[in-house]
XYZ file of N, CA, C and O in Angstrom:
828
model
N 78.709 135.678 56.445
C 78.599 135.168 57.811
C 78.466 136.346 58.779
O 79.196 137.329 58.675
N 77.540 136.243 59.694
C 77.279 137.321 60.657
C 78.290 137.251 61.800
O 78.526 136.201 62.388
N 78.904 138.406 62.089
C 79.805 138.500 63.239
C 78.992 139.027 64.417
O 78.446 140.124 64.371
N 78.872 138.217 65.450
C 78.072 138.601 66.605
C 78.796 139.662 67.430
O 79.999 139.581 67.653
N 78.021 140.626 67.894
C 78.587 141.728 68.670
C 79.270 141.216 69.940
O 80.331 141.712 70.329
N 78.672 140.213 70.573
C 79.250 139.689 71.821
C 80.617 139.059 71.574
O 81.513 139.164 72.416
N 80.789 138.417 70.416
C 82.081 137.802 70.101
C 83.159 138.872 69.917
O 84.310 138.687 70.310
N 82.771 139.997 69.321
C 83.715 141.118 69.173
C 84.106 141.647 70.554
O 85.285 141.924 70.816
N 83.131 141.766 71.434
C 83.408 142.248 72.786
C 84.329 141.275 73.528
O 85.190 141.695 74.308
N 84.152 139.981 73.297
C 85.016 138.980 73.932
C 86.467 139.153 73.479
O 87.402 139.067 74.292
N 86.659 139.397 72.191
C 88.021 139.586 71.673
C 88.647 140.867 72.217
O 89.838 140.903 72.541
N 87.847 141.917 72.325
C 88.355 143.185 72.887
C 88.736 142.995 74.352
O 89.780 143.483 74.808
N 87.891 142.272 75.087
C 88.186 142.002 76.494
C 89.462 141.177 76.631
O 90.300 141.435 77.509
N 89.632 140.197 75.733
C 90.852 139.381 75.745
C 92.074 140.241 75.473
O 93.131 140.070 76.101
N 91.944 141.187 74.547
C 93.050 142.107 74.238
C 93.410 142.943 75.471
O 94.592 143.099 75.811
N 92.383 143.463 76.154
C 92.628 144.325 77.314
C 93.252 143.557 78.487
O 94.261 143.986 79.054
N 92.650 142.431 78.825
C 93.154 141.681 79.977
C 94.520 141.068 79.687
O 95.426 141.103 80.529
N 94.680 140.507 78.496
C 95.985 139.965 78.105
C 97.046 141.050 78.058
O 98.193 140.852 78.466
N 96.642 142.246 77.584
C 97.578 143.365 77.504
C 98.014 143.862 78.866
O 99.182 144.192 79.078
N 97.079 143.904 79.827
C 97.420 144.371 81.178
C 98.407 143.422 81.862
O 99.342 143.861 82.537
N 98.208 142.134 81.681
C 99.177 141.175 82.225
C 100.508 141.321 81.490
O 101.581 141.259 82.088
N 100.430 141.568 80.189
C 101.638 141.747 79.387
C 102.446 142.963 79.784
O 103.678 142.960 79.701
N 101.777 144.018 80.239
C 102.488 145.223 80.701
C 103.403 144.873 81.868
O 104.562 145.296 81.931
N 102.883 144.094 82.803
C 103.691 143.681 83.959
C 104.880 142.838 83.511
O 106.002 143.031 83.988
N 104.651 141.920 82.587
C 105.728 141.061 82.089
C 106.770 141.866 81.312
O 107.972 141.646 81.423
N 106.295 142.826 80.510
C 107.198 143.676 79.720
C 108.036 144.557 80.640
O 109.231 144.761 80.412
N 107.409 145.077 81.685
C 108.105 145.941 82.645
C 109.258 145.196 83.311
O 110.303 145.776 83.594
N 109.071 143.909 83.550
C 110.114 143.094 84.172
C 111.043 142.453 83.146
O 111.865 141.607 83.480
N 110.908 142.857 81.879
C 111.779 142.388 80.779
C 111.753 140.866 80.634
O 112.784 140.236 80.430
N 110.550 140.293 80.713
C 110.399 138.859 80.557
C 110.198 138.494 79.086
O 109.782 139.323 78.275
N 110.478 137.224 78.769
C 110.403 136.767 77.379
C 108.985 136.891 76.817
O 108.783 137.342 75.688
N 108.000 136.479 77.589
C 106.598 136.603 77.170
C 106.079 137.950 77.649
O 105.574 138.077 78.770
N 106.217 138.969 76.790
C 105.879 140.329 77.189
C 104.520 140.790 76.704
O 103.589 139.992 76.543
N 104.412 142.083 76.439
C 103.144 142.744 76.128
C 102.420 142.108 74.942
O 101.282 141.646 75.058
N 103.074 142.078 73.787
C 102.412 141.557 72.585
C 102.162 140.057 72.669
O 101.140 139.559 72.180
N 103.096 139.350 73.314
C 102.955 137.890 73.407
C 101.716 137.501 74.198
O 100.930 136.650 73.770
N 101.522 138.115 75.373
C 100.362 137.755 76.192
C 99.052 138.167 75.526
O 98.038 137.480 75.672
N 99.067 139.274 74.767
C 97.869 139.669 74.009
C 97.536 138.595 72.983
O 96.379 138.155 72.859
N 98.549 138.159 72.220
C 98.318 137.153 71.184
C 97.832 135.830 71.776
O 96.951 135.174 71.215
N 98.395 135.450 72.917
C 97.991 134.187 73.560
C 96.543 134.278 74.038
O 95.742 133.366 73.796
N 96.200 135.372 74.717
C 94.848 135.530 75.248
C 93.819 135.621 74.119
O 92.774 134.955 74.155
N 94.114 136.417 73.100
C 93.192 136.548 71.969
C 93.113 135.256 71.169
O 92.037 134.859 70.701
N 94.258 134.585 70.995
C 94.271 133.325 70.252
C 93.425 132.275 70.941
O 92.633 131.569 70.303
N 93.565 132.159 72.263
C 92.770 131.191 73.019
C 91.281 131.532 72.935
O 90.429 130.643 72.821
N 90.977 132.833 72.975
C 89.583 133.266 72.855
C 89.023 132.921 71.483
O 87.902 132.399 71.359
N 89.793 133.186 70.446
C 89.360 132.880 69.074
C 89.106 131.388 68.881
O 88.076 130.985 68.324
N 90.047 130.569 69.322
C 89.880 129.124 69.175
C 88.647 128.625 69.926
O 87.942 127.729 69.456
N 88.386 129.201 71.087
C 87.212 128.792 71.870
C 85.923 129.214 71.174
O 84.945 128.456 71.135
N 85.922 130.411 70.600
C 84.750 130.882 69.843
C 84.490 129.970 68.642
O 83.350 129.567 68.376
N 85.563 129.652 67.923
C 85.429 128.760 66.757
C 84.927 127.389 67.189
O 84.063 126.788 66.543
N 85.474 126.906 68.308
C 85.055 125.606 68.839
C 83.560 125.594 69.136
O 82.860 124.615 68.836
N 83.053 126.689 69.709
C 81.626 126.800 70.004
C 80.790 126.870 68.735
O 79.709 126.287 68.650
N 81.309 127.578 67.736
C 80.558 127.755 66.486
C 80.397 126.439 65.733
O 79.320 126.127 65.225
N 81.499 125.692 65.633
C 81.440 124.450 64.849
C 80.995 123.259 65.694
O 80.771 122.169 65.162
N 80.872 123.472 67.002
C 80.420 122.402 67.880
C 81.421 121.286 68.061
O 81.037 120.126 68.229
N 82.714 121.625 68.017
C 83.763 120.612 68.185
C 84.644 121.009 69.371
O 85.467 121.918 69.273
N 84.475 120.313 70.482
C 85.237 120.644 71.695
C 86.723 120.347 71.568
O 87.529 120.837 72.357
N 87.100 119.533 70.581
C 88.506 119.167 70.428
C 89.375 120.362 70.063
O 90.562 120.407 70.385
N 88.791 121.336 69.379
C 89.554 122.543 69.002
C 90.008 123.273 70.264
O 91.184 123.625 70.407
N 89.072 123.504 71.183
C 89.419 124.189 72.430
C 90.365 123.340 73.271
O 91.286 123.857 73.907
N 90.143 122.012 73.259
C 90.988 121.116 74.060
C 92.438 121.154 73.599
O 93.366 121.029 74.408
N 92.666 121.345 72.316
C 94.025 121.372 71.775
C 94.785 122.638 72.126
O 96.007 122.711 71.913
N 94.080 123.650 72.645
C 94.759 124.876 73.092
C 95.767 124.523 74.180
O 96.899 125.037 74.195
N 95.375 123.644 75.089
C 96.244 123.266 76.212
C 97.534 122.644 75.698
O 98.627 122.969 76.167
N 97.422 121.760 74.697
C 98.625 121.131 74.130
C 99.520 122.161 73.445
O 100.742 122.152 73.612
N 98.907 123.060 72.683
C 99.692 124.080 71.976
C 100.410 125.010 72.928
O 101.584 125.347 72.729
N 99.732 125.417 73.990
C 100.339 126.304 74.984
C 101.462 125.589 75.724
O 102.461 126.185 76.108
N 101.315 124.271 75.912
C 102.367 123.488 76.562
C 103.671 123.561 75.799
O 104.746 123.745 76.394
N 103.609 123.457 74.462
C 104.816 123.561 73.632
C 105.404 124.968 73.699
O 106.616 125.150 73.777
N 104.529 125.975 73.676
C 104.996 127.366 73.749
C 105.662 127.642 75.093
O 106.729 128.266 75.161
N 105.044 127.167 76.160
C 105.600 127.371 77.497
C 106.939 126.696 77.677
O 107.855 127.241 78.304
N 107.083 125.484 77.096
C 108.351 124.756 77.216
C 109.499 125.526 76.577
O 110.642 125.460 77.038
N 109.190 126.292 75.537
C 110.220 127.081 74.859
C 110.711 128.261 75.682
O 111.763 128.835 75.383
N 109.965 128.621 76.724
C 110.356 129.750 77.572
C 111.245 129.335 78.731
O 111.827 130.178 79.406
N 111.341 128.025 78.963
C 112.123 127.523 80.099
C 113.539 127.206 79.640
O 113.741 126.533 78.625
N 114.523 127.697 80.344
C 115.919 127.458 79.991
C 116.776 127.431 81.257
O 116.357 127.889 82.319
N 117.960 126.875 81.116
C 118.887 126.804 82.250
C 119.993 127.818 82.053
O 120.622 127.880 81.004
N 120.211 128.639 83.081
C 121.268 129.646 83.055
C 122.193 129.389 84.226
O 121.811 129.538 85.383
N 123.418 128.971 83.906
C 124.392 128.586 84.921
C 123.802 127.486 85.802
O 123.561 126.392 85.350
N 123.517 127.763 87.060
C 123.023 126.717 87.957
C 121.550 126.904 88.315
O 121.067 126.335 89.280
N 120.826 127.694 87.525
C 119.421 127.938 87.835
C 118.546 127.718 86.609
O 118.946 128.004 85.492
N 117.334 127.217 86.860
C 116.340 127.076 85.798
C 115.506 128.343 85.782
O 114.975 128.761 86.815
N 115.396 128.966 84.615
C 114.670 130.223 84.503
C 113.520 130.082 83.504
O 113.498 129.189 82.682
N 112.577 131.006 83.591
C 111.456 131.028 82.658
C 110.223 130.287 83.132
O 109.207 130.252 82.435
N 110.289 129.701 84.328
C 109.143 128.925 84.825
C 107.922 129.817 85.066
O 106.798 129.432 84.737
N 108.149 131.002 85.636
C 107.022 131.914 85.881
C 106.414 132.391 84.572
O 105.184 132.476 84.438
N 107.261 132.683 83.580
C 106.762 133.111 82.270
C 105.942 132.005 81.617
O 104.878 132.258 81.041
N 106.431 130.767 81.711
C 105.709 129.634 81.129
C 104.364 129.436 81.828
O 103.339 129.189 81.181
N 104.357 129.562 83.154
C 103.113 129.405 83.913
C 102.137 130.540 83.597
O 100.915 130.329 83.532
N 102.681 131.755 83.382
C 101.834 132.897 83.037
C 101.162 132.691 81.689
O 99.972 132.970 81.516
N 101.939 132.192 80.717
C 101.395 131.885 79.394
C 100.247 130.883 79.514
O 99.195 131.024 78.882
N 100.445 129.865 80.320
C 99.433 128.838 80.541
C 98.176 129.438 81.165
O 97.048 129.153 80.747
N 98.369 130.302 82.181
C 97.231 130.926 82.862
C 96.490 131.896 81.941
O 95.251 131.967 81.959
N 97.236 132.653 81.122
C 96.617 133.613 80.200
C 95.782 132.892 79.148
O 94.719 133.375 78.743
N 96.245 131.716 78.711
C 95.457 130.951 77.745
C 94.139 130.493 78.370
O 93.091 130.503 77.718
N 94.191 130.097 79.656
C 92.959 129.720 80.360
C 92.021 130.921 80.481
O 90.794 130.789 80.374
N 92.615 132.095 80.684
C 91.844 133.337 80.756
C 91.127 133.574 79.423
O 89.932 133.889 79.385
N 91.855 133.398 78.330
C 91.276 133.572 76.999
C 90.151 132.586 76.725
O 89.122 132.942 76.126
N 90.325 131.343 77.173
C 89.274 130.337 76.990
C 88.021 130.715 77.775
O 86.897 130.536 77.293
N 88.209 131.231 78.990
C 87.063 131.654 79.810
C 86.292 132.776 79.120
O 85.051 132.779 79.098
N 87.024 133.718 78.554
C 86.383 134.830 77.832
C 85.671 134.303 76.595
O 84.539 134.681 76.294
N 86.340 133.399 75.872
C 85.782 132.868 74.629
C 84.470 132.135 74.816
O 83.592 132.177 73.954
N 84.319 131.484 75.970
C 83.088 130.724 76.219
C 82.026 131.596 76.909
O 80.889 131.170 77.085
N 82.425 132.832 77.274
C 81.462 133.766 77.849
C 81.362 133.734 79.356
O 80.439 134.306 79.934
N 82.333 133.111 80.024
C 82.342 133.072 81.490
C 83.108 134.293 82.008
O 84.228 134.200 82.498
N 82.486 135.440 81.916
C 83.166 136.694 82.244
C 83.500 136.803 83.734
O 84.520 137.396 84.103
N 82.632 136.268 84.587
C 82.890 136.349 86.027
C 84.171 135.596 86.389
O 85.044 136.110 87.097
N 84.296 134.366 85.857
C 85.501 133.568 86.105
C 86.723 134.250 85.501
O 87.807 134.278 86.103
N 86.547 134.822 84.297
C 87.658 135.483 83.604
C 88.182 136.670 84.404
O 89.395 136.845 84.568
N 87.265 137.480 84.939
C 87.684 138.675 85.677
C 88.325 138.313 87.014
O 89.316 138.927 87.419
N 87.752 137.317 87.697
C 88.358 136.869 88.956
C 89.738 136.276 88.685
O 90.714 136.566 89.393
N 89.822 135.452 87.639
C 91.108 134.857 87.267
C 92.134 135.914 86.907
O 93.300 135.832 87.326
N 91.705 136.927 86.142
C 92.601 138.030 85.776
C 93.138 138.737 87.013
O 94.337 139.001 87.131
N 92.237 139.037 87.959
C 92.656 139.722 89.182
C 93.664 138.918 89.986
O 94.657 139.459 90.485
N 93.433 137.615 90.071
C 94.343 136.757 90.838
C 95.690 136.591 90.126
O 96.745 136.593 90.771
N 95.651 136.440 88.805
C 96.903 136.278 88.042
C 97.757 137.535 88.162
O 98.942 137.479 88.506
N 97.149 138.689 87.861
C 97.908 139.944 87.902
C 98.350 140.265 89.328
O 99.476 140.724 89.557
N 97.468 140.002 90.286
C 97.824 140.247 91.687
C 99.004 139.402 92.129
O 99.894 139.882 92.843
N 99.021 138.151 91.704
C 100.143 137.259 92.046
C 101.454 137.771 91.458
O 102.492 137.770 92.125
N 101.395 138.215 90.211
C 102.612 138.706 89.557
C 103.110 140.010 90.179
O 104.314 140.231 90.304
N 102.172 140.858 90.596
C 102.555 142.167 91.132
C 102.990 142.122 92.591
O 103.981 142.742 92.973
N 102.261 141.362 93.398
C 102.420 141.490 94.848
C 103.134 140.318 95.529
O 103.492 140.432 96.697
N 103.326 139.220 94.822
C 103.980 138.079 95.459
C 105.484 138.014 95.160
O 106.170 137.132 95.657
N 105.984 138.961 94.367
C 107.411 138.963 94.028
C 108.275 139.159 95.270
O 109.261 138.447 95.477
N 107.893 140.125 96.117
C 108.679 140.393 97.330
C 108.626 139.215 98.289
O 109.635 138.870 98.915
N 107.453 138.585 98.400
C 107.322 137.428 99.282
C 108.196 136.281 98.778
O 108.873 135.614 99.563
N 108.194 136.082 97.459
C 109.024 135.036 96.860
C 110.501 135.299 97.124
O 111.271 134.375 97.431
N 110.903 136.568 97.030
C 112.294 136.941 97.287
C 112.684 136.656 98.734
O 113.767 136.140 99.012
N 111.773 136.953 99.661
C 112.062 136.713 101.085
C 112.184 135.220 101.381
O 113.043 134.799 102.155
N 111.333 134.424 100.749
C 111.407 132.967 100.930
C 112.728 132.442 100.389
O 113.386 131.603 101.012
N 113.140 132.970 99.214
C 114.395 132.540 98.593
C 115.586 132.862 99.487
O 116.547 132.091 99.546
N 115.524 133.985 100.193
C 116.630 134.375 101.075
C 116.797 133.403 102.237
O 117.891 133.246 102.775
N 115.715 132.746 102.626
C 115.786 131.802 103.748
C 116.569 130.546 103.384
O 117.241 129.960 104.234
N 116.466 130.133 102.123
C 117.203 128.938 101.689
C 117.468 129.012 100.188
O 116.535 129.120 99.394
N 118.735 128.996 99.831
C 119.151 129.035 98.434
C 120.059 127.853 98.138
O 120.813 127.409 99.002
N 119.980 127.362 96.913
C 120.892 126.308 96.477
C 121.753 126.871 95.353
O 121.230 127.353 94.343
N 123.054 126.831 95.547
C 123.995 127.357 94.556
C 125.055 126.311 94.246
O 125.272 125.390 95.031
N 125.694 126.484 93.106
C 126.787 125.594 92.733
C 128.110 126.335 92.883
O 128.256 127.458 92.407
N 129.048 125.711 93.564
C 130.357 126.305 93.806
C 131.430 125.472 93.103
O 131.350 124.239 93.071
N 132.414 126.176 92.582
C 133.593 125.507 92.011
C 134.831 126.149 92.612
O 134.968 127.378 92.601
N 135.722 125.309 93.142
C 136.963 125.793 93.753
C 138.139 125.118 93.059
O 138.161 123.897 92.896
N 139.113 125.925 92.636
C 140.352 125.421 92.045
C 141.512 125.881 92.910
O 141.618 127.072 93.225
N 142.370 124.947 93.300
C 143.508 125.274 94.162
C 144.692 124.390 93.793
O 144.557 123.439 93.020
N 145.880 124.716 94.327
C 147.064 123.885 94.095
C 146.876 122.528 94.770
O 146.290 122.444 95.858
N 147.396 121.465 94.149
C 147.143 120.108 94.641
C 147.790 119.862 96.009
O 147.129 119.554 96.980
N 149.078 119.989 96.111
C 149.819 119.866 97.377
C 149.494 118.579 98.148
O 149.424 118.565 99.376
N 149.259 117.492 97.426
C 149.011 116.179 98.040
C 147.873 116.180 99.068
O 147.918 115.486 100.072
N 146.833 116.977 98.831
C 145.695 116.961 99.749
C 144.394 117.107 98.965
O 144.371 117.585 97.831
N 143.327 116.650 99.575
C 142.027 116.699 98.914
C 141.363 118.045 99.180
O 141.962 118.941 99.774
N 140.089 118.137 98.759
C 139.347 119.387 98.928
C 138.411 119.347 100.135
O 137.509 120.172 100.251
N 138.647 118.415 101.041
C 137.774 118.288 102.218
C 137.749 119.552 103.065
O 136.760 119.860 103.724
N 138.861 120.285 103.050
C 138.933 121.500 103.867
C 137.879 122.514 103.458
O 137.345 123.251 104.294
N 137.544 122.534 102.146
C 136.540 123.489 101.672
C 135.126 123.038 102.038
O 134.254 123.877 102.266
N 134.936 121.734 102.113
C 133.648 121.241 102.612
C 133.446 121.674 104.055
O 132.335 122.028 104.466
N 134.520 121.664 104.827
C 134.432 122.106 106.216
C 134.103 123.596 106.309
O 133.383 124.027 107.208
N 134.626 124.372 105.344
C 134.325 125.813 105.306
C 132.826 126.022 105.093
O 132.194 126.848 105.766
N 132.246 125.260 104.154
C 130.809 125.375 103.902
C 130.013 125.086 105.177
O 129.096 125.830 105.532
N 130.375 124.010 105.850
C 129.653 123.591 107.058
C 129.820 124.612 108.176
O 128.861 124.959 108.877
N 131.046 125.137 108.339
C 131.312 126.143 109.380
C 130.506 127.417 109.152
O 130.156 128.118 110.109
N 130.206 127.696 107.883
C 129.435 128.904 107.548
C 127.925 128.669 107.663
O 127.129 129.588 107.438
N 127.529 127.449 108.000
C 126.111 127.148 108.167
C 125.431 126.651 106.918
O 124.200 126.774 106.777
N 126.208 126.066 105.994
C 125.676 125.567 104.723
C 125.719 124.041 104.676
O 126.480 123.409 105.412
N 124.920 123.476 103.793
C 124.887 122.017 103.606
C 125.422 121.691 102.212
O 124.717 121.895 101.215
N 126.672 121.196 102.117
C 127.252 120.902 100.805
C 126.959 119.472 100.335
O 126.861 118.550 101.146
N 126.805 119.325 99.031
C 126.699 117.999 98.438
C 127.766 117.904 97.357
O 127.750 118.657 96.381
N 128.692 116.991 97.538
C 129.875 116.938 96.682
C 129.526 116.511 95.254
O 128.753 115.594 95.020
N 130.159 117.220 94.300
C 130.050 116.871 92.896
C 131.370 116.304 92.400
O 132.182 115.825 93.199
N 131.642 116.368 91.100
C 132.899 115.823 90.567
C 134.117 116.627 91.009
O 134.053 117.843 91.143
N 135.217 115.914 91.243
C 136.502 116.548 91.538
C 137.510 116.077 90.497
O 137.444 114.944 90.028
N 138.431 116.961 90.161
C 139.349 116.648 89.064
C 140.717 117.266 89.321
O 140.814 118.416 89.753
N 141.738 116.484 89.039
C 143.097 117.007 89.138
C 143.679 117.147 87.736
O 143.642 116.221 86.933
N 144.213 118.339 87.444
C 144.894 118.600 86.172
C 146.254 119.198 86.504
O 146.351 120.338 86.966
N 147.301 118.412 86.274
C 148.649 118.881 86.589
C 148.812 119.123 88.066
O 148.557 118.239 88.894
N 149.205 120.332 88.421
C 149.429 120.691 89.824
C 148.208 121.334 90.476
O 148.318 121.891 91.573
N 147.071 121.270 89.775
C 145.853 121.887 90.321
C 144.759 120.845 90.503
O 144.692 119.846 89.790
N 143.909 121.084 91.480
C 142.757 120.221 91.726
C 141.513 121.104 91.824
O 141.554 122.190 92.407
N 140.434 120.663 91.198
C 139.193 121.442 91.213
C 138.054 120.573 91.746
O 138.050 119.348 91.581
N 137.125 121.209 92.394
C 135.968 120.504 92.936
C 134.717 121.320 92.776
O 134.751 122.549 92.729
N 133.596 120.609 92.651
C 132.291 121.261 92.540
C 131.381 120.750 93.650
O 131.411 119.570 93.998
N 130.563 121.647 94.171
C 129.592 121.297 95.200
C 128.267 121.981 94.910
O 128.228 123.083 94.369
N 127.209 121.308 95.279
C 125.871 121.920 95.284
C 125.567 122.237 96.743
O 125.441 121.326 97.571
N 125.458 123.523 97.050
C 125.428 123.969 98.440
C 124.106 124.673 98.736
O 123.670 125.551 97.998
N 123.480 124.275 99.857
C 122.195 124.859 100.254
C 122.314 125.547 101.601
O 123.069 125.101 102.468
N 121.527 126.634 101.761
C 121.517 127.338 103.038
C 121.005 128.757 102.890
O 120.704 129.205 101.781
N 120.915 129.506 103.985
C 120.425 130.890 103.943
C 121.364 131.798 103.143
O 122.561 131.536 103.037
N 120.790 132.882 102.618
C 121.583 133.824 101.828
C 122.748 134.392 102.632
O 123.859 134.530 102.119
N 122.521 134.707 103.899
C 123.585 135.264 104.748
C 124.760 134.304 104.867
O 125.920 134.715 104.840
N 124.444 133.011 105.003
C 125.497 132.001 105.124
C 126.299 131.895 103.823
O 127.531 131.748 103.849
N 125.609 131.999 102.684
C 126.302 131.989 101.390
C 127.258 133.175 101.277
O 128.409 133.022 100.850
N 126.773 134.353 101.660
C 127.603 135.551 101.566
C 128.830 135.448 102.467
O 129.935 135.851 102.086
N 128.659 134.905 103.645
C 129.763 134.709 104.578
C 130.805 133.758 103.991
O 132.020 134.006 104.051
N 130.326 132.674 103.390
C 131.214 131.675 102.793
C 131.957 132.244 101.589
O 133.162 132.034 101.431
N 131.242 132.975 100.744
C 131.848 133.575 99.551
C 132.966 134.534 99.949
O 134.067 134.520 99.376
N 132.690 135.369 100.938
C 133.702 136.331 101.412
C 134.944 135.605 101.926
O 136.081 136.004 101.642
N 134.719 134.524 102.641
C 135.841 133.763 103.203
C 136.690 133.124 102.112
O 137.931 133.160 102.166
N 136.040 132.550 101.112
C 136.787 131.882 100.042
C 137.471 132.885 99.107
O 138.539 132.611 98.568
N 136.854 134.053 98.915
C 137.483 135.087 98.087
C 138.767 135.612 98.724
O 139.687 136.055 98.022
N 138.829 135.568 100.033
C 140.008 136.048 100.753
C 141.034 134.948 101.029
O 142.038 135.193 101.698
N 140.768 133.740 100.525
C 141.691 132.617 100.711
C 142.759 132.663 99.621
O 142.468 132.487 98.434
N 143.978 132.907 100.005
C 145.075 133.058 99.030
C 145.400 131.756 98.293
O 146.021 131.782 97.232
N 144.992 130.608 98.839
C 145.262 129.326 98.187
C 144.288 129.025 97.047
O 144.538 128.160 96.218
N 143.181 129.737 97.011
C 142.163 129.507 95.984
C 142.572 130.249 94.702
O 142.695 131.477 94.697
N 142.782 129.487 93.616
C 143.183 130.101 92.340
C 141.972 130.498 91.498
O 142.041 131.444 90.702
N 140.895 129.744 91.624
C 139.680 130.058 90.869
C 138.476 129.705 91.743
O 138.440 128.639 92.364
N 137.512 130.600 91.761
C 136.335 130.382 92.575
C 135.095 130.827 91.790
O 134.969 131.992 91.448
N 134.236 129.879 91.466
C 132.998 130.185 90.740
C 131.836 129.948 91.685
O 131.742 128.900 92.319
N 130.943 130.944 91.809
C 129.814 130.825 92.742
C 128.571 131.492 92.188
O 128.637 132.216 91.220
């Protein structure tokens, strides 16, 4: 079977572009790093080339389903935050990049590569600034029961400029604990945390 020179060039291009995106991911110590993005980009390119050779579009179409399963494995919950969404989205975008290369749409592939890498490199600071404007965190407060509820701590959240949403509360012996999902600016969170850390009645504080 003859290996076409253009197909070899497509695989090399997939290796280079996938690798460059992978460098950024590896530098940030993400789960889908250097080798992973290369394999995804080259794999998508290979499947697209094979799909073109055998004339079966279903092979290329199944790339999307396969990448969906791979991306789902990168998403996990850590404490009160969902992580891995950017890595999963990057994997999805890199597979599309590989498909573009595999079908020979180099112009779309290069523009897509520039936008993907540019987003990962230059939008991180903007994302951080947006996050500082409004954050949602989970708080847990444990204090002595003393025949009173935890409403006083809800008032602390509000006084600090936060919006609390009450979760489960529980009394065990002489202690009562409460959880809240609290939203607001980063500065307001820091103010509230400092206040609760200095509260001598608080026995346990998770934030």
